[in-house]
mmCIF file of C-alpha atoms in Angstrom:
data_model
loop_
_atom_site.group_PDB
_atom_site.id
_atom_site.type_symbol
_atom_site.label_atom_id
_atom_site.label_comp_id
_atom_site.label_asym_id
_atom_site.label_seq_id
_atom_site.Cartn_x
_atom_site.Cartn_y
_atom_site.Cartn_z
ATOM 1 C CA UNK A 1 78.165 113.218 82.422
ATOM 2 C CA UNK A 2 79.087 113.094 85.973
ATOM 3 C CA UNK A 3 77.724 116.404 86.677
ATOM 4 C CA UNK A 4 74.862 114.854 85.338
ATOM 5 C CA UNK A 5 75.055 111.553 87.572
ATOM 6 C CA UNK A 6 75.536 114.192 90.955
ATOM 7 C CA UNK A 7 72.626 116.344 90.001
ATOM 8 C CA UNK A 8 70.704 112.935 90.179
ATOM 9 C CA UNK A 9 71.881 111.535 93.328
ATOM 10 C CA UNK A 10 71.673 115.123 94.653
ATOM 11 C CA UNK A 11 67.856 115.553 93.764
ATOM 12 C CA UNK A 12 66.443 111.720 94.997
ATOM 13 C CA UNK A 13 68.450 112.576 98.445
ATOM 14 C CA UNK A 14 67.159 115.651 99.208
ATOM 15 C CA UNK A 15 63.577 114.488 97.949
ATOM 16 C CA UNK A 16 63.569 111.880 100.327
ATOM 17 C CA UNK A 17 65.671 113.089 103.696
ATOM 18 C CA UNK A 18 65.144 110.557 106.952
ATOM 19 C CA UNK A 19 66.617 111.453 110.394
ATOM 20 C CA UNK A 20 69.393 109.704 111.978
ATOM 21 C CA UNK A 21 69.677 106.395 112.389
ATOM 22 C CA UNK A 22 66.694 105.971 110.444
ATOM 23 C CA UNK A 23 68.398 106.123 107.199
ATOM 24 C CA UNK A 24 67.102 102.818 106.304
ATOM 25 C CA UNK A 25 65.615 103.741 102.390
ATOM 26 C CA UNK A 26 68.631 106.208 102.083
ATOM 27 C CA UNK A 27 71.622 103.256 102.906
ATOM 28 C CA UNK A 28 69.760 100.799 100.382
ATOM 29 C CA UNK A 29 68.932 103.807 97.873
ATOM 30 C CA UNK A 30 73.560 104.665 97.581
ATOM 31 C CA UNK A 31 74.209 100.576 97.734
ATOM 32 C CA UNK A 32 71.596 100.090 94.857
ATOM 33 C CA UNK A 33 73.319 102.702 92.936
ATOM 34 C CA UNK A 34 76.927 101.567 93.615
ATOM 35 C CA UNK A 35 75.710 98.545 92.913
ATOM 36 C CA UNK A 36 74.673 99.015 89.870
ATOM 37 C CA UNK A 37 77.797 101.398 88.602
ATOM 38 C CA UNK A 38 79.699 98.167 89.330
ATOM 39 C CA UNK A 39 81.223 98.854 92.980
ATOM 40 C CA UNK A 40 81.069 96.293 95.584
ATOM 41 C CA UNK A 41 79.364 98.288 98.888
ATOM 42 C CA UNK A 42 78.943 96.734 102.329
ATOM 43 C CA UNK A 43 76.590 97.890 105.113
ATOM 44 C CA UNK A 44 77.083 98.546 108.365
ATOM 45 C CA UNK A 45 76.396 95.457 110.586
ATOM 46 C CA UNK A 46 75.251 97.480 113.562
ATOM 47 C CA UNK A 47 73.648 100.615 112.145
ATOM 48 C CA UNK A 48 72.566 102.753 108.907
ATOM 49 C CA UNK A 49 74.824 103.378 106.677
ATOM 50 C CA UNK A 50 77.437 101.643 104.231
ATOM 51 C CA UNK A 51 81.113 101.790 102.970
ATOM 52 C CA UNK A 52 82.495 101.025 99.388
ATOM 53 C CA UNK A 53 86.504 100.048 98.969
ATOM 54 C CA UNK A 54 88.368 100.835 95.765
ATOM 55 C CA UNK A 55 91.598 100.882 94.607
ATOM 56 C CA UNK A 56 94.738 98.299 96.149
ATOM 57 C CA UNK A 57 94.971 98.050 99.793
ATOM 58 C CA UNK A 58 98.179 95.863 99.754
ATOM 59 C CA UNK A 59 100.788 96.436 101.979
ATOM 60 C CA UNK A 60 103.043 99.452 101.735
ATOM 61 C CA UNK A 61 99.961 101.644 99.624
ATOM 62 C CA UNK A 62 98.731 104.712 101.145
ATOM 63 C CA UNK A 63 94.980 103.844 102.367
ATOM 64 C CA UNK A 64 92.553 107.209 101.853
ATOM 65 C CA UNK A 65 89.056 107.475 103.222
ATOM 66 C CA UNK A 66 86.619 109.368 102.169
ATOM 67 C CA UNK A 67 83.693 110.099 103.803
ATOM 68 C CA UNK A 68 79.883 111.681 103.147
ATOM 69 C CA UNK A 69 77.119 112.122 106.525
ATOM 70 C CA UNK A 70 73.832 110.987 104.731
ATOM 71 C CA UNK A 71 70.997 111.752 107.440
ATOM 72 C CA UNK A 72 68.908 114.600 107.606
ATOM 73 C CA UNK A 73 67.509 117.436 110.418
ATOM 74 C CA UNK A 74 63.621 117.599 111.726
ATOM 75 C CA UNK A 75 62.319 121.054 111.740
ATOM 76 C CA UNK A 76 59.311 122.510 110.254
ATOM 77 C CA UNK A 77 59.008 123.501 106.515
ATOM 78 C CA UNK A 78 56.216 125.865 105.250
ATOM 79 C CA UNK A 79 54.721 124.592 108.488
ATOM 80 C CA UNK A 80 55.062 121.063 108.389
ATOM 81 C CA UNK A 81 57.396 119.210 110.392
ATOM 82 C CA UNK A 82 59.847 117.221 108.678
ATOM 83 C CA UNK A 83 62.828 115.599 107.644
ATOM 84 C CA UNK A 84 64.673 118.090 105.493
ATOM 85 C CA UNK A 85 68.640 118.624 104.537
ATOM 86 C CA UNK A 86 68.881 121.637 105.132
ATOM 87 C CA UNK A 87 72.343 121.127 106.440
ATOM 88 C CA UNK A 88 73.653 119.922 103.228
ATOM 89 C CA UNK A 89 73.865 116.108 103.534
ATOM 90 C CA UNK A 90 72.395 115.546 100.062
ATOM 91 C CA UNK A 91 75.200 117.268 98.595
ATOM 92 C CA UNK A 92 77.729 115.886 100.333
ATOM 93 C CA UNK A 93 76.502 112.122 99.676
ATOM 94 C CA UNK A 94 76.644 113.501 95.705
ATOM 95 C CA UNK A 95 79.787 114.675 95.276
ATOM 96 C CA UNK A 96 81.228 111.708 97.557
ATOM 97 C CA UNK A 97 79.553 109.796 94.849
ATOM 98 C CA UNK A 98 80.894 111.819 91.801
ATOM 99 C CA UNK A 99 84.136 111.441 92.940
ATOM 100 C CA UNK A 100 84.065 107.809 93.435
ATOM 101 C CA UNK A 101 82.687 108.029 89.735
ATOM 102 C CA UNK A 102 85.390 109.894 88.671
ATOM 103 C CA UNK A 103 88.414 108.114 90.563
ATOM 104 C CA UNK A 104 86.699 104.363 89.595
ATOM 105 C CA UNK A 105 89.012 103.127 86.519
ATOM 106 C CA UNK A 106 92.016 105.738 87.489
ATOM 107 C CA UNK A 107 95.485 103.932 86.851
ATOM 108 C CA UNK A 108 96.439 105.706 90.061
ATOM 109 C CA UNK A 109 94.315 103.079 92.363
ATOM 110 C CA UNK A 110 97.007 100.541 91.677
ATOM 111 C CA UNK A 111 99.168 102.309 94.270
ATOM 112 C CA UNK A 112 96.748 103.302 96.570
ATOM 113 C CA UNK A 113 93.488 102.280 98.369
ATOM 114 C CA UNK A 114 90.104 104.037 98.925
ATOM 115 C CA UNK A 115 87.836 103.584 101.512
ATOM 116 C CA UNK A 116 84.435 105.607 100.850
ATOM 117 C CA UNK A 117 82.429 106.305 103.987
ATOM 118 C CA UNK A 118 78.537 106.874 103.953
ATOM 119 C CA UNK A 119 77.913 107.963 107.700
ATOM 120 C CA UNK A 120 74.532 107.863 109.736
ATOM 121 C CA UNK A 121 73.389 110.068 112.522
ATOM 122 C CA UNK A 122 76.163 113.395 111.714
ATOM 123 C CA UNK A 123 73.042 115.634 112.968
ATOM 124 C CA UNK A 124 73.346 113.930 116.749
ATOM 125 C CA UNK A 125 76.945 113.499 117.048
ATOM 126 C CA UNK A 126 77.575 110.279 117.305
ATOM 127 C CA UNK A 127 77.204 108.629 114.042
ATOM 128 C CA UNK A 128 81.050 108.689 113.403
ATOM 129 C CA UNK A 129 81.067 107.001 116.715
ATOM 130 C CA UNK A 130 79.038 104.060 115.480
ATOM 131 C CA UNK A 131 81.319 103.778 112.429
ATOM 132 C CA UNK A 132 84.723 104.040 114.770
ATOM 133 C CA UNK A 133 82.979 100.731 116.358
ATOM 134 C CA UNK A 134 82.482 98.985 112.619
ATOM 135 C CA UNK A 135 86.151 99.032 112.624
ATOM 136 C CA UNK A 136 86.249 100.579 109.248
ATOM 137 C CA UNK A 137 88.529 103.328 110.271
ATOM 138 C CA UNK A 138 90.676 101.361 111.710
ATOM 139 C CA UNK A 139 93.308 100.685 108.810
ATOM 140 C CA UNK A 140 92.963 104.393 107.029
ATOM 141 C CA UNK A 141 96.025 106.554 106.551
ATOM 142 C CA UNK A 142 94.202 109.419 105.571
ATOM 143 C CA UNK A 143 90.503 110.493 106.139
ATOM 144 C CA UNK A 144 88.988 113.489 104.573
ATOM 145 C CA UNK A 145 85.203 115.117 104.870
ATOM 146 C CA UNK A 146 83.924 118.038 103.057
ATOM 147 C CA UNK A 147 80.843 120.304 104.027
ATOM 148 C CA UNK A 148 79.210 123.480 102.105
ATOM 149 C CA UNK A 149 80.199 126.475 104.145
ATOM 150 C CA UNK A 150 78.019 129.655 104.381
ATOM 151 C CA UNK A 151 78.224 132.302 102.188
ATOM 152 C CA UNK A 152 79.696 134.564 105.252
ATOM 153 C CA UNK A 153 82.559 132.169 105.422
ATOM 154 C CA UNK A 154 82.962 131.455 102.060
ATOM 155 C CA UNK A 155 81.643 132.439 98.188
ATOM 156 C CA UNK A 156 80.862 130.063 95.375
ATOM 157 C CA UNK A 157 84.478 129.003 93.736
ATOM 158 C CA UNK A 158 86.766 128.806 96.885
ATOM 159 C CA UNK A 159 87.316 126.691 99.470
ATOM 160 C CA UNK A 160 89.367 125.749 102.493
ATOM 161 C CA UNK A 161 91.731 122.854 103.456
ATOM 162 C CA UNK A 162 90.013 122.445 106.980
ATOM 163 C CA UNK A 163 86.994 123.582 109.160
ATOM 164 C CA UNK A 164 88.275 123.680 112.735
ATOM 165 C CA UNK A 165 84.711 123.413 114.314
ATOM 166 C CA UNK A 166 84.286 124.031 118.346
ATOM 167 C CA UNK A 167 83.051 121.522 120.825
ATOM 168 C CA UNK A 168 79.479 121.502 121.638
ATOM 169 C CA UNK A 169 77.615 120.055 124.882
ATOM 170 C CA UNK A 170 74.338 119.405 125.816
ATOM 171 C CA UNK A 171 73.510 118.873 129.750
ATOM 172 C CA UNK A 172 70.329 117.673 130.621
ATOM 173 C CA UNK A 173 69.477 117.421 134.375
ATOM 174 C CA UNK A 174 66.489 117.977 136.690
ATOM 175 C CA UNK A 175 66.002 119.919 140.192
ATOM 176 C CA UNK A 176 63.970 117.450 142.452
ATOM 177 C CA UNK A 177 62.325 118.747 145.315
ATOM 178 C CA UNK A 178 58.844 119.046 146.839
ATOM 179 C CA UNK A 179 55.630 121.155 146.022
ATOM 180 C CA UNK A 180 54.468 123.807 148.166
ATOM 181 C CA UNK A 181 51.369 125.878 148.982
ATOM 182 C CA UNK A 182 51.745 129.340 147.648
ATOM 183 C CA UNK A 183 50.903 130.802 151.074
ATOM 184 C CA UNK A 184 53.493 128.453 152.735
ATOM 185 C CA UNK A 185 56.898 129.162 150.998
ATOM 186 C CA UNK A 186 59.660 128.171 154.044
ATOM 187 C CA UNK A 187 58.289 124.463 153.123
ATOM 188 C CA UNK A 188 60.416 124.302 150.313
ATOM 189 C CA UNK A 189 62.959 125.566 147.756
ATOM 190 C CA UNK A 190 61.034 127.235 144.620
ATOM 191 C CA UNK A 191 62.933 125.499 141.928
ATOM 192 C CA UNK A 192 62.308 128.853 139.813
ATOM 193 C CA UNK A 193 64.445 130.544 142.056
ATOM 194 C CA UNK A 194 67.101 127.812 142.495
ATOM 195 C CA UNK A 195 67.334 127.692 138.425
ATOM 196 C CA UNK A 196 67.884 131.670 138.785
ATOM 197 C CA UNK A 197 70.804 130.990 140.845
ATOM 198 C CA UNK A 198 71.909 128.424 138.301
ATOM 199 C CA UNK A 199 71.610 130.914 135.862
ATOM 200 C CA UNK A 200 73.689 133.598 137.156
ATOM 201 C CA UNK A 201 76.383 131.304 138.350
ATOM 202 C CA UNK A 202 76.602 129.835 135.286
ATOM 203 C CA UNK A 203 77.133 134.064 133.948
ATOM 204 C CA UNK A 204 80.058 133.957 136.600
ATOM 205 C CA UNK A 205 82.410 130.873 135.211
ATOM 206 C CA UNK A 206 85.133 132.950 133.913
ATOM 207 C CA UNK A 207 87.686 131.089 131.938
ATOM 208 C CA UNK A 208 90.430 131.779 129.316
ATOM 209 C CA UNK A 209 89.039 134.398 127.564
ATOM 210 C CA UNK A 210 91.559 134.415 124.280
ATOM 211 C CA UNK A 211 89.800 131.220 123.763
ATOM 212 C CA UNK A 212 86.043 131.798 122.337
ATOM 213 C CA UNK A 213 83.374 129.381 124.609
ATOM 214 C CA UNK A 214 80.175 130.124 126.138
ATOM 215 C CA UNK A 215 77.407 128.439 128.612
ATOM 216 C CA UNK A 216 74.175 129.763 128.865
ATOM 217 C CA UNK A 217 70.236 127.674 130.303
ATOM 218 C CA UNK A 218 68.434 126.951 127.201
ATOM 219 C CA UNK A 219 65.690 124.835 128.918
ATOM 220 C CA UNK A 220 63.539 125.703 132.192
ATOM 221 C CA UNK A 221 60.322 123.648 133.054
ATOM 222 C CA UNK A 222 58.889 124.183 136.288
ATOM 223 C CA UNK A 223 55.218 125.018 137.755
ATOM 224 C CA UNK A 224 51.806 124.041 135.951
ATOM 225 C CA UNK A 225 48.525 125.314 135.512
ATOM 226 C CA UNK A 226 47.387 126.195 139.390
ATOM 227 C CA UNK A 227 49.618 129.165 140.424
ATOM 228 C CA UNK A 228 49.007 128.828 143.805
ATOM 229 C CA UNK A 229 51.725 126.351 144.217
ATOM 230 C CA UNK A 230 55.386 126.489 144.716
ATOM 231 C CA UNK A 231 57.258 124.370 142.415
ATOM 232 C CA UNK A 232 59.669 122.560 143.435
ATOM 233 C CA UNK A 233 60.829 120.689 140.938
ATOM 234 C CA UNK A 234 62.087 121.472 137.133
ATOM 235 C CA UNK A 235 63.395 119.963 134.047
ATOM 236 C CA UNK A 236 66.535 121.915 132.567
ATOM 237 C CA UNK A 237 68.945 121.962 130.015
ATOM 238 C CA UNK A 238 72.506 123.850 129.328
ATOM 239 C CA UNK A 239 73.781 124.529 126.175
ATOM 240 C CA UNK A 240 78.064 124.953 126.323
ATOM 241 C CA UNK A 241 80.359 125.475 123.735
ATOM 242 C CA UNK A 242 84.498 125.968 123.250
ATOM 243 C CA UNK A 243 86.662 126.310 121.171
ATOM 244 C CA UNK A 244 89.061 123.304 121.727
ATOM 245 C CA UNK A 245 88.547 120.077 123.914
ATOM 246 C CA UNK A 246 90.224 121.433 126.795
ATOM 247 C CA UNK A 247 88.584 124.536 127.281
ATOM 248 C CA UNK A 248 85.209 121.854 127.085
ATOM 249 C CA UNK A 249 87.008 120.079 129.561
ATOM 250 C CA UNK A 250 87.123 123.270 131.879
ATOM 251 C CA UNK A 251 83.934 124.382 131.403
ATOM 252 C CA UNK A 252 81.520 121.284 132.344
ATOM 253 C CA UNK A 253 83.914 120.797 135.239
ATOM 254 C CA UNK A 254 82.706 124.353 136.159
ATOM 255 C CA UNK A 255 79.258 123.414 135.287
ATOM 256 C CA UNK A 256 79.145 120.382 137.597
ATOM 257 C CA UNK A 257 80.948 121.929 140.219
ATOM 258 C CA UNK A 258 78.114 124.541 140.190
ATOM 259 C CA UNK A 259 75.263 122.044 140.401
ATOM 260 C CA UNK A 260 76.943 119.975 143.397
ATOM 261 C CA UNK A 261 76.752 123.413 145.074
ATOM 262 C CA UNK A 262 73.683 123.984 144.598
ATOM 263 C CA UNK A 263 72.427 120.765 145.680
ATOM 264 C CA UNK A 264 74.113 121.111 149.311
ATOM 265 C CA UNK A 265 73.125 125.629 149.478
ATOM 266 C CA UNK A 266 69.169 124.575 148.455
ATOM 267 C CA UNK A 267 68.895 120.724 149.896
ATOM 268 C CA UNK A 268 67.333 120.147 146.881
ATOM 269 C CA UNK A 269 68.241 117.154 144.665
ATOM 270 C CA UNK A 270 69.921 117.150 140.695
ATOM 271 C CA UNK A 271 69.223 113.791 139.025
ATOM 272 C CA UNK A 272 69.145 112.298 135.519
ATOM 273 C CA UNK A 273 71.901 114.193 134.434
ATOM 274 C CA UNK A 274 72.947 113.563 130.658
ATOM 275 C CA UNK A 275 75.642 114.938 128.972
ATOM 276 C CA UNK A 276 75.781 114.792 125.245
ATOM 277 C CA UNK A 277 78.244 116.549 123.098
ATOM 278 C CA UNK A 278 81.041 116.346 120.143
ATOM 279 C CA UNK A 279 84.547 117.290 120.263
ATOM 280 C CA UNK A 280 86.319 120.276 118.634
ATOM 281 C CA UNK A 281 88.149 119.431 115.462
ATOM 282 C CA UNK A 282 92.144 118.187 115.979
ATOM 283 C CA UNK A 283 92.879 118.328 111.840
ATOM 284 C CA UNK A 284 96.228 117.161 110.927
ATOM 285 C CA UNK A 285 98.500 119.276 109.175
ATOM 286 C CA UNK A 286 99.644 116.739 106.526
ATOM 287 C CA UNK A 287 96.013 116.458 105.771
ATOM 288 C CA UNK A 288 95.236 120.513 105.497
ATOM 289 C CA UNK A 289 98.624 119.839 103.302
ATOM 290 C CA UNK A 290 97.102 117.712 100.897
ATOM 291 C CA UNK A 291 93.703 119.100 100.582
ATOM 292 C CA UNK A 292 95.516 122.631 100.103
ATOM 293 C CA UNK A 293 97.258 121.781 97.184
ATOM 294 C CA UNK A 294 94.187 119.834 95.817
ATOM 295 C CA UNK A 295 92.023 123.299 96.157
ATOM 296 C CA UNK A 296 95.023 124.768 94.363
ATOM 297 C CA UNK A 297 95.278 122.159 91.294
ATOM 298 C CA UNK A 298 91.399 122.639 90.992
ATOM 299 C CA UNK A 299 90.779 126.289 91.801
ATOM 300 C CA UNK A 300 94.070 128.400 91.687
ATOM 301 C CA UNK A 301 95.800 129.363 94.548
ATOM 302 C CA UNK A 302 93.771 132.753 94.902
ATOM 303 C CA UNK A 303 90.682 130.560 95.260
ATOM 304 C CA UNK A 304 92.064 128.631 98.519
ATOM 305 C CA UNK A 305 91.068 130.331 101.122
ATOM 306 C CA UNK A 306 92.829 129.768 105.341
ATOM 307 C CA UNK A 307 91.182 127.210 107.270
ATOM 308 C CA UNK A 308 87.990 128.627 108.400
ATOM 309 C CA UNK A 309 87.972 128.876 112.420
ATOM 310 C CA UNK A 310 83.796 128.197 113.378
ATOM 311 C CA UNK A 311 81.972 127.971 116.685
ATOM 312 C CA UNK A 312 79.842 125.091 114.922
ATOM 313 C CA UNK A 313 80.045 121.577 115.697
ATOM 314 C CA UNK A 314 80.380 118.072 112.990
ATOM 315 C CA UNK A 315 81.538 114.790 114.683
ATOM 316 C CA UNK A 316 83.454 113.674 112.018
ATOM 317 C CA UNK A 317 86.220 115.044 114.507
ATOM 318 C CA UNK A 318 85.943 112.234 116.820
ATOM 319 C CA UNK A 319 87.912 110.253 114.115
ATOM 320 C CA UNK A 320 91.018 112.142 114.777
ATOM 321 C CA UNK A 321 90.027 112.663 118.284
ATOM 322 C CA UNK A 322 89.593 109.120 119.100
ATOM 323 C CA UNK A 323 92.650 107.851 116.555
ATOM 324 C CA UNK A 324 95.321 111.133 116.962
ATOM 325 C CA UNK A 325 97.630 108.591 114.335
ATOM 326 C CA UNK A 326 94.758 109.724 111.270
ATOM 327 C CA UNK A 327 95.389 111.897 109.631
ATOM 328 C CA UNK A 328 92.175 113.916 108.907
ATOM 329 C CA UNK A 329 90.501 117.311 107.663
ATOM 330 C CA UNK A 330 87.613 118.417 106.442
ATOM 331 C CA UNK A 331 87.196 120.479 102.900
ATOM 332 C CA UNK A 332 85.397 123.416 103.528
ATOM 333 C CA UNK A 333 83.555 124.220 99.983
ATOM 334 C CA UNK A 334 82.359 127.504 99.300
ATOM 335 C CA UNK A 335 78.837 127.661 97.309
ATOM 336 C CA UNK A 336 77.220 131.050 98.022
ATOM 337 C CA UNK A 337 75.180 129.144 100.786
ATOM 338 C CA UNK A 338 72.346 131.571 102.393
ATOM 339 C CA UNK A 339 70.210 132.070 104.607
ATOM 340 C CA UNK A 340 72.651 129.759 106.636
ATOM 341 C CA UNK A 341 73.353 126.432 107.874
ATOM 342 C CA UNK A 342 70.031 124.809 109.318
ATOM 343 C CA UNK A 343 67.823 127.056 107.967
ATOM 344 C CA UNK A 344 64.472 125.232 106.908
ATOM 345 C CA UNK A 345 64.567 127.010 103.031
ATOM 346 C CA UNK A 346 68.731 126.994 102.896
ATOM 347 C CA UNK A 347 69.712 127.084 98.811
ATOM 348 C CA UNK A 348 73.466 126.815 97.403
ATOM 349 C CA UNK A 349 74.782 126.932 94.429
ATOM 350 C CA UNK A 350 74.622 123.501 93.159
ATOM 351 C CA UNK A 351 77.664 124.133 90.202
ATOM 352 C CA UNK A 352 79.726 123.737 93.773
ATOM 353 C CA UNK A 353 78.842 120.170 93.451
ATOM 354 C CA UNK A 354 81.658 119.812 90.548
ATOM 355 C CA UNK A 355 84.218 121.919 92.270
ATOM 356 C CA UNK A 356 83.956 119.496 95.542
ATOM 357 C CA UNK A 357 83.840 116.507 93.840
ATOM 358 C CA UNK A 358 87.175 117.418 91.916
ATOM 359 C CA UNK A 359 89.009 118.463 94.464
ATOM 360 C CA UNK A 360 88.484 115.223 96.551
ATOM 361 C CA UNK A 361 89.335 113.837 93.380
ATOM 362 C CA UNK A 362 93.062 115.554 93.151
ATOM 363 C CA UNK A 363 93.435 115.203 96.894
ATOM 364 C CA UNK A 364 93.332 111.388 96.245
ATOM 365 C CA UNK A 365 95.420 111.364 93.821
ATOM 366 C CA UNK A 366 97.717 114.099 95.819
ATOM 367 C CA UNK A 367 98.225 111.567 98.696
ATOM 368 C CA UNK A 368 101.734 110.321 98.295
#
């Protein structure tokens, strides 16, 4: 029956995907349905998304949350551009929901609370961000996500006790300067050749190599349609990545470094610079514990995998980031996922759903 009840929540979600923070029909489409299984949800007061408590939060019991990301990625599909969950949103939001299902008349909620988490605006970063600022988090002993893993990193029927994700960053910045004509070029500083010298700086920042990070240009905008003149301005964008907050640290202090540099070597101007990033996963080893011996219980022990070490990014790490006292991790669930992550026709194999909702289930119960 619950399968059942999954498979339906599973099928509306990913039939109706909307990006983040727009998950206006998706937050009133999960409180409808909790509502009507007899849960009491509340919405967010200052964004998408909801949260549904269960169990006995008195004094002295162990308070677990549990938490799904509900929005969805725009990309094109059989070319038309879209909303799709092709990062595996839908299914998380189900099995969230099957376990809450599953755990709802347990005798083992009188010792313990539950705090379920529906979270807006995973695919930007900065939806666990807005729910940090709800205050919701705030009283949780425990906090534990789950996400499908590719088949690469793991097959249908095992799974991991945490995904230690990198840190991503996005900068965002323009070179302001002035035009000139083509036949003129001491009047100013071609902005395609001061974003080459970005460029190969940027190949020069040599940091600790034992730990995995990159930077690289993924945006360059400069010049128009009459060829005859010298740009001097350009819009730009750097993509960085590393594999724990302070190598992130190290590297956009490089980055920065570089730019002021290259402001004072060309006399050219960098403005409108915006950072945007998430942080590298800090998991907590009495969570990994927990969810360990929950894969265990469900699986066997030859079905739990090691914590699976990934140069992706999820901001469900700012949780433990921004609170170090949580203690959070992140199931990684195996489900034969292929082509990969983000890919616009992504499949899985949806008997996973069971498997994830069951071992949230046990690690529940597993929290002493």
């Amino acid at each position: 029956m619950m399968d059942e009840k999954m498979k339906e929540v599973f099928e509306h979600m990913h039939a109706h995907p909307e990006l983040s923070y727009e998950e206006t029909e998706t937050t009133e489409y999960i409180y409808n349905y909790l509502q009507e299984a007899g849960f009491n949800p509340v919405k967010f007061s200052n964004t998408t998304g909801l949260y549904c408590d269960v169990g006995n939060f008195d004094a002295g019991n162990p308070i677990i949350g549990v938490r799904a990301d509900i929005d969805a990625l725009f990309q094109e599909v059989d070319g038309v551009k879209q909303a799709n969950h092709s990062c595996g949103h839908d299914a998380h939001t189900s099995m969230v929901i099957g376990t809450m299902l599953k755990i709802k008349d347990d005798a083992a909620l009188e010792s313990r609370g539950v705090r379920f988490v529906f979270q807006p605006a995973e695919e930007v970063g900065t939806g666990a961000l807005s729910v940090v600022d709800e205050g919701v988090v705030d009283d949780l002993d425990y906090f534990f996500g789950i996400h499908l893993r590719p088949i690469e990193e793991a097959t249908n029927g095992y799974a991991a006790p945490s995904i230690e994700h990198g840190a991503a960053g996005s900068l965002q910045f323009r070179i302001v300067g002035e035009d000139a004509h083509g036949a003129r070029p001491h009047l100013n500083h071609n902005a395609i050749e001061v974003g080459t010298d970005i460029v190969n700086m940027l190949s020069k920042i040599h940091i600790n190599p034992v730990i995995p990070s990159s930077v690289k240009m993924t945006q360059f905008l400069a010049g128009g349609k009459s060829l005859n003149i010298i740009p001097g301005n350009a819009e730009c964008g750097i993509d960085m990545r590393a594999q724990t907050n302070e190598q992130m640290e190290e590297l956009k202090g490089r980055v920065f470094n570089i730019l002021k540099n290259i402001e004072a070597l060309y006399d050219v101007k960098i403005e409108d610079m915006e950072f945007s990033g998430i942080v590298a996963s800090e998991s907590h080893q009495d969570a990994i514990d927990v969810l360990r011996t929950s894969i265990v219980d469900v699986l066997g022990e030859e079905k739990c995998l090691e914590p699976i070490i990934t140069s992706g990014g999820d901001d469900f790490h700012y949780y433990t980031v921004k609170m170090p006292e949580l203690k959070g991790a992140m199931l990684g669930l195996g489900c034969d996922l292929k082509p990969g992550l983000h890919h616009p026709n992504m499949t899985f194999e949806h008997s996973a759903l069971a498997n994830g909702a069951e071992i949230l289930y046990q690690a529940i119960l597993n929290v002493k």
